[in-house]
XYZ file of C-alpha atoms in Angstrom:
567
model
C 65.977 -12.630 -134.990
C 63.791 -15.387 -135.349
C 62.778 -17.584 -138.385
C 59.054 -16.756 -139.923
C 57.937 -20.417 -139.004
C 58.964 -19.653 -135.678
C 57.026 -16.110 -135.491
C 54.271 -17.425 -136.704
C 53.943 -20.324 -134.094
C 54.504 -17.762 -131.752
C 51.305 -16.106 -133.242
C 48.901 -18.973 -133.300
C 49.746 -19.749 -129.405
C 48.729 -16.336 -129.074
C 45.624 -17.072 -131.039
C 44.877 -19.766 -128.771
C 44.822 -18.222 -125.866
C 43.030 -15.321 -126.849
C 41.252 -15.676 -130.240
C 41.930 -14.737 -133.445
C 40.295 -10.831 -133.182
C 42.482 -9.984 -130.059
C 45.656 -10.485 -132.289
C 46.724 -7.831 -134.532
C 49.487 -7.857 -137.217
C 48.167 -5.783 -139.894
C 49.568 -2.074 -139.925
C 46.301 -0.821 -140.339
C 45.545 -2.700 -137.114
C 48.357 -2.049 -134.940
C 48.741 1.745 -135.535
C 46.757 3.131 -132.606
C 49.069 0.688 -130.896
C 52.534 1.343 -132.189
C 52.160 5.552 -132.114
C 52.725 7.494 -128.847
C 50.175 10.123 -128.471
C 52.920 12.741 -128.987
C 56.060 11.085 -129.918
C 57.725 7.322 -131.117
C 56.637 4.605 -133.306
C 57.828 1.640 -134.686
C 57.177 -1.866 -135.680
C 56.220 -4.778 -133.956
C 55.626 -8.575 -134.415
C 51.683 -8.175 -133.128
C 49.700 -6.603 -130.628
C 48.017 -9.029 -128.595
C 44.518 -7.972 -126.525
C 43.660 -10.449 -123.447
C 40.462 -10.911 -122.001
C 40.967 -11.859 -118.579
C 44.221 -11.990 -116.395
C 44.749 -15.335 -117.046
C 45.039 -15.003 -120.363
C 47.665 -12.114 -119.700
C 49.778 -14.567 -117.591
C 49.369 -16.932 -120.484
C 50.323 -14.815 -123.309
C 53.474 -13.644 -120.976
C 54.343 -17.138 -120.373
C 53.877 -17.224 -124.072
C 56.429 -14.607 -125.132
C 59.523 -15.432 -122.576
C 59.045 -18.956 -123.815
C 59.514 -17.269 -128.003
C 62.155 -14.431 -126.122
C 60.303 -11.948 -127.173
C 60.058 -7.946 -126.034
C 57.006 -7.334 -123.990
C 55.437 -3.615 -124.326
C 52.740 -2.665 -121.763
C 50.181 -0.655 -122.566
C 47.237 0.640 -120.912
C 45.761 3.686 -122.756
C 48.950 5.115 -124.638
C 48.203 8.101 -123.559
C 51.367 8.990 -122.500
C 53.535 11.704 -123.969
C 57.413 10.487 -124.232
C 56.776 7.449 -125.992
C 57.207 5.293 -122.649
C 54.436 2.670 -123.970
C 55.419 2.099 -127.426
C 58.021 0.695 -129.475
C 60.990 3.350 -130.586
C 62.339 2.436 -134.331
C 63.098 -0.770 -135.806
C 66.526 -2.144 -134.243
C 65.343 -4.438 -131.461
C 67.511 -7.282 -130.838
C 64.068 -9.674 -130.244
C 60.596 -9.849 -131.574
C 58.386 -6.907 -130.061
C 54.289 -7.335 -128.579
C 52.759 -4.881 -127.624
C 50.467 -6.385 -124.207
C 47.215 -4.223 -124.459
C 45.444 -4.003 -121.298
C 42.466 -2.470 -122.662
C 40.066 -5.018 -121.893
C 41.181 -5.219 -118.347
C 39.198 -2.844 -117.087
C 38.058 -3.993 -113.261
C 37.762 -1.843 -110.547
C 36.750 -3.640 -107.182
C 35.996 -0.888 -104.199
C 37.557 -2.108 -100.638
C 37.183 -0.859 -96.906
C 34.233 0.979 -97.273
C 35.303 3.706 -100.530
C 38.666 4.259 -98.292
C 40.692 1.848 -101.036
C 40.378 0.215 -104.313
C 41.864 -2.319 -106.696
C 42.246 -1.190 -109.702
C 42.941 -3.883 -112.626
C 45.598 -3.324 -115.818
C 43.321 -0.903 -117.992
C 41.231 0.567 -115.604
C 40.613 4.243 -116.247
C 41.270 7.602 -114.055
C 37.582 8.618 -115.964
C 35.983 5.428 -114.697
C 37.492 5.431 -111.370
C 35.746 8.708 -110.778
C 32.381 7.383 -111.420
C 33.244 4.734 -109.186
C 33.736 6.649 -106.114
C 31.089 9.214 -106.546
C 28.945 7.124 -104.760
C 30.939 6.872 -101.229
C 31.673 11.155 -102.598
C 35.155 10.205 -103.258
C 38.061 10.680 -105.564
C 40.840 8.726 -107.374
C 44.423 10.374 -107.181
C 44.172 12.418 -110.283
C 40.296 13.896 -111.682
C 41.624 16.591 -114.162
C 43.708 16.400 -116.721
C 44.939 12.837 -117.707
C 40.945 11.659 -116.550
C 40.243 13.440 -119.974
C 41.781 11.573 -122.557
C 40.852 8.143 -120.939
C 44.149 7.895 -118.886
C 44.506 4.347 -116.935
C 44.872 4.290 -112.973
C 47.975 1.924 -113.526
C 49.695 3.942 -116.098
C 49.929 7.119 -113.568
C 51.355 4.645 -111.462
C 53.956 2.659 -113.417
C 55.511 6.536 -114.337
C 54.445 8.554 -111.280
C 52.632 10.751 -112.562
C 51.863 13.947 -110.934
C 48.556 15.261 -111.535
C 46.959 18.927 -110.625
C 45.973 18.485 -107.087
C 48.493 19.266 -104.466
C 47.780 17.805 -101.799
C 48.003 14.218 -103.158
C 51.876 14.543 -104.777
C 52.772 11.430 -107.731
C 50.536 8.862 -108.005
C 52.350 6.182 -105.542
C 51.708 2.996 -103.978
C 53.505 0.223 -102.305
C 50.785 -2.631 -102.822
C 50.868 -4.392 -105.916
C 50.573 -7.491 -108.183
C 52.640 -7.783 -110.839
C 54.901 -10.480 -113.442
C 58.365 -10.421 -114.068
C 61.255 -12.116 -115.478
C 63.775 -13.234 -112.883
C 68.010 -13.419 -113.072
C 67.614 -16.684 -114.790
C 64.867 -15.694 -117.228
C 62.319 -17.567 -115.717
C 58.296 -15.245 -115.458
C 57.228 -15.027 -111.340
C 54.177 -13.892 -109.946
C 54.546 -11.545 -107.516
C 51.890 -10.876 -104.943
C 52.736 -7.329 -102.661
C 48.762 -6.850 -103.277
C 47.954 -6.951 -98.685
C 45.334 -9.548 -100.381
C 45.699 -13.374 -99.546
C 44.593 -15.216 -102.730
C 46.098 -18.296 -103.072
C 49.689 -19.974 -103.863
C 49.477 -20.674 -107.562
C 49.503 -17.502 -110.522
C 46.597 -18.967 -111.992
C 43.943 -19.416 -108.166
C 45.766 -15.565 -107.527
C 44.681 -14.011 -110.758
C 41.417 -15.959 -110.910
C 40.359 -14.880 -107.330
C 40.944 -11.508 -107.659
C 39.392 -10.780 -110.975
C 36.153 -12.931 -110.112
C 36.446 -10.879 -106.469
C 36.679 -14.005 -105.015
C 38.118 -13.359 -101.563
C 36.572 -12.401 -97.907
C 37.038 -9.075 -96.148
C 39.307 -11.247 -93.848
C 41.542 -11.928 -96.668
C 42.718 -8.009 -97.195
C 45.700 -6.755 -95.268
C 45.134 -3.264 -93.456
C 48.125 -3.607 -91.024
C 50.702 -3.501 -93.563
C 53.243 -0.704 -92.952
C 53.339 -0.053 -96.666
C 51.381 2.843 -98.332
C 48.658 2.852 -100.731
C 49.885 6.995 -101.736
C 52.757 9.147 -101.441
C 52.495 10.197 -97.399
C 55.062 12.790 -97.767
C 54.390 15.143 -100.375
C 51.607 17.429 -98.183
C 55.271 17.967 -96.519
C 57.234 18.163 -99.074
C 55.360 20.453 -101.229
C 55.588 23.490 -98.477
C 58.969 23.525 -97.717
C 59.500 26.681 -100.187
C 63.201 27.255 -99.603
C 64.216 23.808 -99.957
C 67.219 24.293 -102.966
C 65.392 21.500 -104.743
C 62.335 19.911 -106.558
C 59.311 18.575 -104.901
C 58.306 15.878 -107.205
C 60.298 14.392 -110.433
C 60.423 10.982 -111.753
C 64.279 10.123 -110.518
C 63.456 10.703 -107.377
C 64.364 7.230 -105.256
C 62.604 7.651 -102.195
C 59.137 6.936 -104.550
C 60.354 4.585 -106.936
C 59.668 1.523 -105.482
C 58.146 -2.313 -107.465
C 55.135 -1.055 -109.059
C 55.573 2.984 -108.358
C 58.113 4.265 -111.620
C 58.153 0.980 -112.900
C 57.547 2.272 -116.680
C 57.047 -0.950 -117.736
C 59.508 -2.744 -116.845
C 57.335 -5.233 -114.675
C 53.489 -6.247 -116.023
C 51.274 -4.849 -113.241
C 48.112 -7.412 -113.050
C 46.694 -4.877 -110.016
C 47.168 -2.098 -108.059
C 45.501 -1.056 -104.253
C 45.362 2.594 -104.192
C 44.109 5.103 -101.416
C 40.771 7.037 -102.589
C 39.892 10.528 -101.463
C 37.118 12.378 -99.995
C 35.729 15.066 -101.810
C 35.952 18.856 -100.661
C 34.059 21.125 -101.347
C 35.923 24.589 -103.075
C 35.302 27.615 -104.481
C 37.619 29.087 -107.815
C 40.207 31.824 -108.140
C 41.373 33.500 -111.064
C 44.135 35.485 -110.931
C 45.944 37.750 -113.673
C 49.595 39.816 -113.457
C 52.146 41.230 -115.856
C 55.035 40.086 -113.459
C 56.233 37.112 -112.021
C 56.794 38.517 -108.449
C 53.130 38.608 -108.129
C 52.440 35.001 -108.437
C 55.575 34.236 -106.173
C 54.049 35.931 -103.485
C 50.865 34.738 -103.900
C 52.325 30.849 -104.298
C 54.116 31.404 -101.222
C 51.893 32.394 -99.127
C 49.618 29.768 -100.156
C 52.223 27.264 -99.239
C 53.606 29.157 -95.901
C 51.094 30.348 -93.966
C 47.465 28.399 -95.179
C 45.952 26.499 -92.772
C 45.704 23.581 -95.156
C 47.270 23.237 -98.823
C 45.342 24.268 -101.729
C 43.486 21.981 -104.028
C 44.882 22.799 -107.083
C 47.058 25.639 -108.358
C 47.423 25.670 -112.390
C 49.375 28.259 -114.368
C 48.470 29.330 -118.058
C 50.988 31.943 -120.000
C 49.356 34.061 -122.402
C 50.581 32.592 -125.631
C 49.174 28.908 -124.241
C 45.897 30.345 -123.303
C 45.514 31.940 -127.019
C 46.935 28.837 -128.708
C 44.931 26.250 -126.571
C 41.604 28.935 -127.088
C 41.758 28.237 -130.684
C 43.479 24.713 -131.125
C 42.160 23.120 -128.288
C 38.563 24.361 -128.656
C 37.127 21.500 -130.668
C 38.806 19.460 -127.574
C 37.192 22.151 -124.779
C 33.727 21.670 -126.474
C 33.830 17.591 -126.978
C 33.977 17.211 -123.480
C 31.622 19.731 -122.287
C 28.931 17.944 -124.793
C 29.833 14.519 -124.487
C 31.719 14.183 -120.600
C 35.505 12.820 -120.974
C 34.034 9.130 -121.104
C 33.834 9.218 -125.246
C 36.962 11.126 -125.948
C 38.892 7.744 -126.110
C 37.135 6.792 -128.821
C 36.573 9.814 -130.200
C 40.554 9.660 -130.391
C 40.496 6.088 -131.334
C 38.030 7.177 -134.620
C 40.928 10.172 -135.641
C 43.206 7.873 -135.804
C 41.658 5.440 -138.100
C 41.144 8.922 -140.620
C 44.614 9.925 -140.165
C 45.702 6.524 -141.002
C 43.927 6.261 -144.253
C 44.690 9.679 -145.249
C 48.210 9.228 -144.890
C 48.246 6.567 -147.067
C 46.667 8.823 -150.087
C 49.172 11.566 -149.565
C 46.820 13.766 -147.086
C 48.477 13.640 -143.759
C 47.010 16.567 -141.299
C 44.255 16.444 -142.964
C 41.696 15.571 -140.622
C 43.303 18.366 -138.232
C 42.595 21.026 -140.790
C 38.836 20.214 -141.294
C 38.412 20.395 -137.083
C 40.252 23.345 -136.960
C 38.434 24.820 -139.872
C 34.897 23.576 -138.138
C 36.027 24.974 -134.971
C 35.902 28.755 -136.412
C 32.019 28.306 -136.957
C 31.467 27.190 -133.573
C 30.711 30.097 -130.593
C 32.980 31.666 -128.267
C 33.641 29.135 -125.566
C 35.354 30.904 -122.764
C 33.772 33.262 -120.125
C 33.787 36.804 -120.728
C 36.036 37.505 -117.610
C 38.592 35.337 -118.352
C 38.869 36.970 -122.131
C 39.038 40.107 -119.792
C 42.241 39.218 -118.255
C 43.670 37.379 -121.482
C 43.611 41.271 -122.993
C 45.239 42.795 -119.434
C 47.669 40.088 -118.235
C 50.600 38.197 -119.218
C 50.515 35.942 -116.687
C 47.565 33.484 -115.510
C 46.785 31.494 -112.318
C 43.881 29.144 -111.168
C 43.579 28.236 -107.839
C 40.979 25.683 -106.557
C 40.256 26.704 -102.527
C 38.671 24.390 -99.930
C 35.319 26.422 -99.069
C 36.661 27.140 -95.460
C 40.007 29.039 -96.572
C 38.255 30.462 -99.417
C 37.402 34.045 -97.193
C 41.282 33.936 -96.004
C 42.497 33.739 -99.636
C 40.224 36.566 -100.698
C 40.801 38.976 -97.889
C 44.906 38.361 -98.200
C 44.629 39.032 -102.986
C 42.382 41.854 -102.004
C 45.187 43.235 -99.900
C 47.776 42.191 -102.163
C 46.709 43.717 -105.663
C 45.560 46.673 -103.797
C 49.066 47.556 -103.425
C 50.775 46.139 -106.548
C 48.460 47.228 -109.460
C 50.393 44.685 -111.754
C 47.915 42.255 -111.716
C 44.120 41.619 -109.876
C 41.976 38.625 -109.881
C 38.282 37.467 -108.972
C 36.179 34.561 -107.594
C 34.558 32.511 -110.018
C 31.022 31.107 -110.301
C 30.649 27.747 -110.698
C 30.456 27.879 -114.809
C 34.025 29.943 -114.702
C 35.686 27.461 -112.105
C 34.661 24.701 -113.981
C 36.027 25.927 -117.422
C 38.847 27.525 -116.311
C 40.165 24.003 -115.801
C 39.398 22.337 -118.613
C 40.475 25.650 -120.731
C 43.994 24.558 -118.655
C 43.639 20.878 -119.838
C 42.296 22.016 -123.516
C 46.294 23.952 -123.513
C 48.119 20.540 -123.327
C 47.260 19.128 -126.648
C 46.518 22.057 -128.320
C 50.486 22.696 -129.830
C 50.241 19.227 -131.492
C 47.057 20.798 -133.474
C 49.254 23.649 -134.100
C 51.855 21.692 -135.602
C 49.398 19.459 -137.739
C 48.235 22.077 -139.368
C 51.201 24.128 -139.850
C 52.880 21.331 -141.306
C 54.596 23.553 -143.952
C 55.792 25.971 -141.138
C 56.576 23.478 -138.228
C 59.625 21.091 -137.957
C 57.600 19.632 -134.967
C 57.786 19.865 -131.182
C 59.723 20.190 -128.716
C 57.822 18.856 -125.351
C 59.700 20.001 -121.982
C 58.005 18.287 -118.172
C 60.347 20.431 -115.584
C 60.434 20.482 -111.904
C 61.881 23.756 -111.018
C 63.437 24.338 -107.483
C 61.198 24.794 -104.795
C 62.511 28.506 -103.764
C 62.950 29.695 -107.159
C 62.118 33.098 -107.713
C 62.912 33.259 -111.213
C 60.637 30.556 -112.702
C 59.928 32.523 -116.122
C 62.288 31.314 -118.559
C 64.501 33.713 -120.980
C 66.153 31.920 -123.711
C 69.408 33.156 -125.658
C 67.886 35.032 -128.747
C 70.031 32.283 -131.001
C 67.860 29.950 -129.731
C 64.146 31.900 -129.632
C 64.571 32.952 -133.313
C 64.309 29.722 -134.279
C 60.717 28.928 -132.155
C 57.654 29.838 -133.548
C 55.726 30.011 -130.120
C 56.473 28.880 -126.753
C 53.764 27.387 -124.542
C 54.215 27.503 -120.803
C 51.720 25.993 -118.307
C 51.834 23.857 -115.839
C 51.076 23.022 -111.723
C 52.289 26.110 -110.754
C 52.092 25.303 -106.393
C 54.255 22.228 -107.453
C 56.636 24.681 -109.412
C 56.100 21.886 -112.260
C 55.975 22.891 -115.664
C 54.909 21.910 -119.271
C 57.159 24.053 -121.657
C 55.696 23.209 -125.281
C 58.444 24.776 -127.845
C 56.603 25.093 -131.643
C 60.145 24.848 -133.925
C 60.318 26.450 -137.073
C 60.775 24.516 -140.074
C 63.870 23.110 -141.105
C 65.448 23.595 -137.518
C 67.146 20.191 -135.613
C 64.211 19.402 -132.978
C 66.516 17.299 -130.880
C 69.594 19.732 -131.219
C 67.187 22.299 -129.889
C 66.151 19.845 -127.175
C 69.515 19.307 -125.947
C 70.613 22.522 -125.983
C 67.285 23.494 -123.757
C 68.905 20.579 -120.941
C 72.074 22.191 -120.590
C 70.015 25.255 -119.325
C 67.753 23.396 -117.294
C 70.989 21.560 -115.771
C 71.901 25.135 -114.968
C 68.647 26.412 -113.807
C 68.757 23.220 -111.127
C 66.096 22.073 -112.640
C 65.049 18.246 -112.778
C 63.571 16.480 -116.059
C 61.101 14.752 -116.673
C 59.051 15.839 -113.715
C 56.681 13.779 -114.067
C 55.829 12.201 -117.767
C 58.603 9.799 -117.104
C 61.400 9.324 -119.107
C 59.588 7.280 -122.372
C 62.529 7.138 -125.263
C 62.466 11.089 -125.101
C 64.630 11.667 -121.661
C 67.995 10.318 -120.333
C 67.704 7.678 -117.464
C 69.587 9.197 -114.807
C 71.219 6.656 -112.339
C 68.321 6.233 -109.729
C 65.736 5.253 -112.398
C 68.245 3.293 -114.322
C 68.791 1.147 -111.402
C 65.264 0.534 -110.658
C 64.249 -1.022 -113.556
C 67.573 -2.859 -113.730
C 66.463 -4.496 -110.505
C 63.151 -4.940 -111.776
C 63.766 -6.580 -115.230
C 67.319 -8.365 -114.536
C 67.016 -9.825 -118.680
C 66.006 -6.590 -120.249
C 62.836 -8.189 -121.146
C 59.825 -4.997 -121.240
C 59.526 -2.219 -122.535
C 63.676 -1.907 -123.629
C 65.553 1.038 -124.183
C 63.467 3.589 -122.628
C 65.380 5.957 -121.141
C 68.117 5.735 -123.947
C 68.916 2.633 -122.188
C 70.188 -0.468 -124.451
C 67.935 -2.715 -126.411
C 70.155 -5.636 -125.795
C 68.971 -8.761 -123.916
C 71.027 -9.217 -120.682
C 71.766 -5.415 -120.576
C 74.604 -5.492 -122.985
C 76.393 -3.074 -124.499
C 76.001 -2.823 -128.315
C-alpha cells in the first residue's frame, strides 16, 4: 500500500478538482457510501463527489495516476453489495466515485430516446417523459427508492414490466483502463461530439450538439429487442432473463462497474393505458395455467405480472407499512433522503450501543397508524395462499376476464377480481413495500435473527413446479420465508429470515446446490455484487472490460489483485 504522504497528495488533487466538501474521509461521512443497502461494507481511502463530467474524467485520471481502486456508485441502492467496497484486504487504495450530482437527463428524437447522465434517477426519468406520455424502462419498484437509470443498466436489471425484458442498451459513453494501464474515453454514444475527452464530455453535458450530430442509423439497440420473444416461449428448458446471460452483456449492458459510464442513450416508452387484476389460489396449478395462457395465447404480453406469497404479504403489511405510507404521502421523489436521514440516526446510535434502534421506534409508530390496504385484498390474504397481480392493457382486459371467470368457475381453489383504480395502484406498491420489509424484520428481531439470506432466481421457463419445498433440516432453522417476485418472467425474490446462531452463508450455499438442481439460474437479475459466484460468461466480460483489475474488484468472488492475479 501506499505511504500517508502519498495518500494524502492523492487527496488534495482530489480537492482541487472538486473542492474540499465533495471529498469525504471521515467515517461519519463516508458511511452512506461504504454500506450496501442490504449487504457489504468496508473501508475506503475517500469518497470523492464530482460536479460535472469533467471533473469525473479528472478525478479518474487522478486515481490511475495514485493506482488506486475505483468504486462506482450511483444510488447504492443495490442489494448484493455490487457498488461498495467488501472488507478490508484490497491490494490498492479504494474511492468510492459518487455520481450523485450527475444527474442530467437530455430528451432526444421527439420523447422516442434519451440520454441519461451517471446519477440520473428511474424516479426523475419518469417525470421527464410524462410530458411526451412516456416511460423509462423500469416505473415500479427500483423508481421507489431513488434507483439511477445507469445502475439498472451497468447490472441488467430486470424490472416488473414484461414486455421490456433487462434494462439493455448498446449506446454508450464510458472510461476505462486499457492493457497497458493507460484511462480511454470511449464514445459508442451514436452522438458526434468531438475528438478530445474533455470537448466530448463538455458538449454533451452543456447539450451542446445539433440534431444532425445524433446517430439513428446505427444497427445497435437502445433496449433488449428480444425479450417480447423470449419471454413466451413457455417450454423453453431454460430461463428468460439472468445476469450471465452473454447474448445481453455487452460494454455498458452488465458492466457492474467495471467501466465508468459518463452516459447512456436509452429507448423510452409510450404509455398504455390498463386496468388491474387480482388474483388469489391455494395451489400452484392455478397460477400456471393462468401464466400460461397469458403468455400463449394473448394477443399482446401483459404489462406486468407480480407474485406475493402469503407470509411476504403479512410481513411486508406490517414491516413495510411505514415504507407503503411514505410514498403514498410524500411520492417516491423524497424517499432518498428520507433514507439518506436513517442512516445518519443509525450511524450515531450505533456508536452509543443502540443499533436497530431507529427501526424499532418506526415499527412501533407504524402500529398507531390506520389500516393501509384495501379491504378486498385483506379478503383474499384470509382465503389464499397464493397471490397474483396482473397489470392488463385496456383492450385485452375483457379477454382476461371472460377466460379467470371461466377458469375459477371450474377450479374453486382460488378466484380473483378487477380492481378500481385505488386497489391497482396499491396492490403494487403493497408488492414493492414486500422487498425491504425482511430487513425491518431482522432489525428489530435482532435478538432472534442471525440475518438474511437474499435469493434473485430465474426459474425455467416451463417449470411447473415453481413453489419451493426445502429439506426440513434446512426449514427448521428459518424463521420465515418470503417469496415474491415477477411471476410472467418466472423470476423470483426468495427472502430467507435465519434463526439466530445459524451459518447465513452455509445456509446460502446449501440453498445453490438446490437451485443448481432445480435448473435454476442465479442472480437473475441483482447481479452478482460480492454475494454471487461469477460464472464464466460474466467473468469474461468484465475481464475484457477492465484488462488491470482496476473498478469495482472482486465482485463476483473474483480476485482483488491488480493484473488479475492469483493471491
Amino acid at each position: 500500500m501506499q505511504a500517508h504522504s502519498d495518500l494524502q497528495q492523492t487527496i488534495d488533487k482530489l480537492i482541487n478538482i472538486v473542492g474540499k466538501a465533495h471529498v469525504l474521509s471521515d467515517d461519519n461521512d463516508t458511511r452512506l457510501y461504504r454500506q450496501g443497502r442490504r449487504y457489504g461494507s468496508g473501508r475506503v481511502l475517500a469518497v470523492v463527489v464530482p460536479g460535472s463530467l469533467l471533473e469525473q474524467w479528472q478525478v479518474l485520471q487522478t486515481a490511475v495516476e495514485a493506482d488506486c481502486i475505483v468504486i462506482m456508485q450511483a444510488a447504492n441502492t443495490g442489494l448484493t453489495g455490487g457498488s461498495t467496497p467488501f472488507g478490508d484486504d484490497y491490494d490498492r487504495p479504494v474511492l468510492v466515485l459518487s455520481t450523485r450530482r450527475l444527474a442530467g437527463i437530455q430528451v432526444i428524437n421527439e420523447g422516442q430516446q434519451v440520454i441519461c447522465l451517471p446519477g440520473a434517477t428511474l424516479d426523475r426519468l419518469e417525470k421527464e417523459l410524462a410530458v411526451f406520455n412516456r416511460e423509462p424502462h423500469s416505473v415500479i419498484g427500483s423508481s421507489c427508492i431513488g434507483a439511477s437509470v445507469l445502475g439498472g443498466i451497468c447490472n441488467n436489471s430486470g424490472g416488473a414490466l414484461v414486455r421490456r425484458g433487462p434494462a439493455y442498451t448498446e449506446l454508450a459513453l464510458y472510461a476505462r483502463v486499457n492493457e497497458v494501464g493507460q484511462l480511454e474515453l470511449v464514445n459508442h454514444l451514436g452522438v458526434n461530439l468531438g475528438r478530445t475527452p474533455e470537448e466530448i464530455l463538455s458538449k454533451l453535458e452543456n447539450g451542446h450538439y445539433q440534431l444532425s450530430d445524433i446517430e439513428n442509423n446505427s444497427s445497435c439497440c437502445a433496449s433488449d429487442q428480444r425479450y417480447a420473444h423470449d419471454v413466451k416461449q413457455i417450454d423453453e428448458n431454460s430461463p428468460a432473463r439472468f445476469n450471465a446471460d452473454p447474448s445481453r452483456l455487452f460494454e455498458a449492458s452488465g458492466s457492474a462497474g467495471k467501466i465508468c459510464v459518463f452516459a447512456v442513450r436509452l429507448d423510452t416508452f409510450e404509455k398504455i393505458p390498463s386496468q388491474v387484476f387480482y388474483v388469489g389460489t391455494n395451489t400452484q396449478q392455478d397460477l400456471t395455467a393462468i401464466r400460461r395462457f397469458l403468455l400463449k395465447d394473448l394477443p399482446r404480453l401483459p404489462i406486468a405480472g407480480e407474485y406475493i406469497h402469503r407470509v411476504a404479504y403479512d410481513i411486508g403489511a406490517e414491516y413495510g407499512k411505514d415504507t407503503f405510507m411514505f410514498i403514498e404521502k410524500f411520492g417516491t421523489a423524497r424517499v432518498p433522503a428520507a433514507f439518506a436521514m436513517k442512516d445518519k440516526v443509525d450511524g450515531y446510535l450505533e456508536k452509543i450501543h443502540m443499533k436497530g434502534w431507529s427501526d424499532k421506534f418506526l415499527q412501533l409508530m407504524t402500529r398507531f397508524l390506520p389500516h393501509h390496504l384495501p379491504k378486498r385484498m385483506t379478503e383474499f390474504r384470509d382465503l389464499y395462499e397464493h397471490h397474483l397481480i396482473l397489470r392488463i392493457e385496456n383492450q385485452d382486459v375483457e379477454r382476461v376476464q371472460h377466460f379467470l371467470a371461466q377458469y375459477f368457475a371450474a377450479n374453486t381453489t382460488g378466484s380473483y377480481f378487477l380492481c378500481n383504480e385505488e386497489e391497482g395502484r396499491k396492490a403494487f406498491l403493497h408488492r414493492f413495500a414486500v422487498a425491504g420489509a425482511a430487513i425491518r424484520y431482522r432489525d428489530t428481531h435482532r435478538s432472534e435473527v442471525e440475518d438474511i439470506v437474499a435469493l434473485d432466481i430465474a426459474l425455467r421457463r416451463n417449470d411447473h413446479e415453481w413453489v419451493e419445498t426445502l429439506p426440513n433440516t434446512m426449514d427448521k432453522l428459518i424463521i420465515h420465508k418470503l417469496y415474491y417476485g415477477h411471476f410472467l418472467c418466472h423470476v423470483f425474490h426468495q427472502d430467507y429470515i435465519v434463526k439466530k446462531g445459524v451459518d447465513p452463508l452455509e445456509i446460502e450455499h446449501q440453498m445453490w446446490h438446490l437451485l443448481d438442481h432445480r435448473g435454476a439460474e442465479y442472480p437473475a437479475e441483482h447481479n452478482v455484487g460480492h454475494l454471487y459466484i461469477a460464472k464464466p460468461a460474466l467473468k469474461n466480460h468484465y475481464q475484457i472490460l477492465d484488462p488491470t483489475n482496476s473498478f469495482n474488484v472482486g465482485i463476483g468472488h473474483t480476485t482483488k489483485l491488480k493484473n488479475w492475479k492469483s493471491s
